[in-house]
Amino acid sequence: MGTTTRTATDGQQRAFFLWTIAGTSLIVAAAAGAAIVEVFTGTADAGTFVWGMIGMAALLESMVLFAVGLRLRHRYLNQVQSYDSRGDYLPDDGSRRPKIPLLGDGQATPNITNQSLGGN
C-alpha cells in the first residue's frame, strides 16, 4: 500500500515543485524584460545582450518547467485510484460515522460540520 500512495503523492509534489522553480525563473525573465526587448530590436550593448540572453533562457526554462509540471499533474489526476492508493481509514472519533479518506495521500480530512439548517 505504501508504494502506490507514495508514488501518487510524489507525482503531485513534483509538479508543484516544478511550478515553483518555473515561477522563480519567470521572475528573472521579468527582471530582464527590457534587455530582452533591446536584444530583439538590436540596440543592446554587450552587458545588456548577456542579460537579455539570460532573461530569454529563464523565460524558456519557465515555460518548459510549467509544461512538464502540467504533464505530471495530468498523469496524477488520470491515474486510477484504488483502496490501496487512497490511504488508511482515519481514526475513529467516537461519532460512529465512517471516516473514509479522501483520494490522494489519505491525510486530508473534510472540513464539514453537520449543522442544523433550521432556525433553532
Coordinates of C-alpha atoms in Angstrom, one line a residue:
M1 CA 0.0 0.0 0.0
G2 CA 2.8 2.4 0.8
T3 CA 4.5 2.5 -2.6
T4 CA 1.3 3.3 -4.6
T5 CA 0.3 6.1 -2.2
R6 CA 3.8 7.5 -2.1
T7 CA 4.2 7.4 -5.9
A8 CA 1.0 9.2 -6.4
T9 CA 1.8 11.9 -3.8
D10 CA 5.3 12.3 -5.2
G11 CA 3.9 13.0 -8.7
Q12 CA 1.8 15.8 -7.4
Q13 CA 4.5 17.2 -5.2
R14 CA 7.0 17.1 -8.1
A15 CA 4.5 19.1 -10.2
F16 CA 4.2 21.8 -7.5
F17 CA 8.0 21.8 -7.1
L18 CA 8.5 22.4 -10.8
W19 CA 5.9 25.2 -10.9
T20 CA 7.8 26.9 -8.0
I21 CA 11.0 26.8 -9.9
A22 CA 9.2 28.0 -13.1
G23 CA 7.8 30.9 -11.2
T24 CA 11.2 31.8 -9.9
S25 CA 12.6 31.7 -13.5
L26 CA 9.7 33.8 -14.6
I27 CA 10.7 36.5 -12.1
V28 CA 14.2 36.5 -13.5
A29 CA 12.8 36.8 -17.0
A30 CA 10.6 39.7 -16.0
A31 CA 13.5 41.5 -14.4
A32 CA 15.4 41.1 -17.8
G33 CA 12.4 42.2 -19.8
A34 CA 13.8 45.5 -21.1
A35 CA 17.1 43.7 -22.0
I36 CA 15.2 41.1 -23.9
V37 CA 13.4 43.8 -25.9
E38 CA 16.7 45.5 -26.7
V39 CA 18.2 42.2 -27.9
F40 CA 15.3 41.7 -30.3
T41 CA 15.4 45.3 -31.6
G42 CA 19.2 45.1 -32.0
T43 CA 20.0 48.1 -29.8
A44 CA 21.7 46.1 -26.9
D45 CA 25.2 46.7 -25.9
A46 CA 27.4 43.8 -24.6
G47 CA 26.1 43.8 -21.0
T48 CA 22.5 44.2 -22.0
F49 CA 22.9 41.4 -24.6
V50 CA 24.2 39.0 -21.9
W51 CA 21.4 40.0 -19.5
G52 CA 18.9 39.6 -22.4
M53 CA 20.1 36.1 -23.2
I54 CA 19.9 35.2 -19.5
G55 CA 16.3 36.5 -19.5
M56 CA 15.4 34.6 -22.6
A57 CA 16.8 31.4 -21.2
A58 CA 14.9 31.9 -18.0
L59 CA 11.7 32.5 -19.9
L60 CA 12.2 29.3 -21.9
E61 CA 13.1 27.4 -18.8
S62 CA 9.9 28.6 -17.0
M63 CA 7.7 27.6 -20.0
V64 CA 9.3 24.1 -20.2
L65 CA 9.0 23.5 -16.4
F66 CA 5.4 24.7 -16.4
A67 CA 4.6 22.3 -19.2
V68 CA 6.3 19.4 -17.5
G69 CA 4.5 20.2 -14.3
L70 CA 1.2 20.2 -16.1
R71 CA 2.0 16.8 -17.6
L72 CA 2.9 15.3 -14.2
R73 CA -0.3 16.8 -12.7
H74 CA -2.4 15.4 -15.6
R75 CA -0.8 12.0 -15.2
Y76 CA -1.5 12.1 -11.4
L77 CA -5.2 13.1 -11.9
N78 CA -5.8 10.5 -14.6
Q79 CA -4.3 7.6 -12.6
V80 CA -6.8 5.1 -11.3
Q81 CA -7.4 5.5 -7.6
S82 CA -7.9 2.3 -5.6
Y83 CA -8.3 1.3 -2.0
D84 CA -4.6 0.8 -1.8
S85 CA -3.7 4.2 -3.1
R86 CA -6.3 6.1 -1.0
G87 CA -4.5 5.5 2.3
D88 CA -5.7 4.2 5.6
Y89 CA -9.0 4.9 7.2
L90 CA -8.9 7.9 9.6
P91 CA -9.1 7.1 13.3
D92 CA -12.5 6.9 14.9
D93 CA -13.5 10.0 16.8
G94 CA -16.5 8.3 18.6
S95 CA -19.1 9.8 16.3
R96 CA -20.0 6.4 14.9
R97 CA -19.6 7.7 11.3
P98 CA -17.1 6.2 9.0
K99 CA -14.1 8.4 8.2
I100 CA -13.3 7.5 4.7
P101 CA -10.0 9.1 3.4
L102 CA -10.2 11.4 0.5
L103 CA -8.5 10.4 -2.7
G104 CA -4.8 11.2 -2.7
D105 CA -2.5 10.6 0.2
G106 CA -5.3 10.0 2.8
Q107 CA -4.0 12.7 5.1
A108 CA -6.7 15.3 4.3
T109 CA -10.0 15.4 6.2
P110 CA -13.2 17.0 5.1
N111 CA -13.8 20.3 6.9
I112 CA -17.5 20.0 7.1
T113 CA -19.6 20.2 10.2
N114 CA -23.2 18.9 10.1
Q115 CA -25.1 21.8 11.4
S116 CA -28.9 22.2 11.5
L117 CA -30.3 24.1 8.7
G118 CA -33.3 25.1 10.8
G119 CA -33.6 28.4 12.7
N120 CA -33.1 26.8 16.1

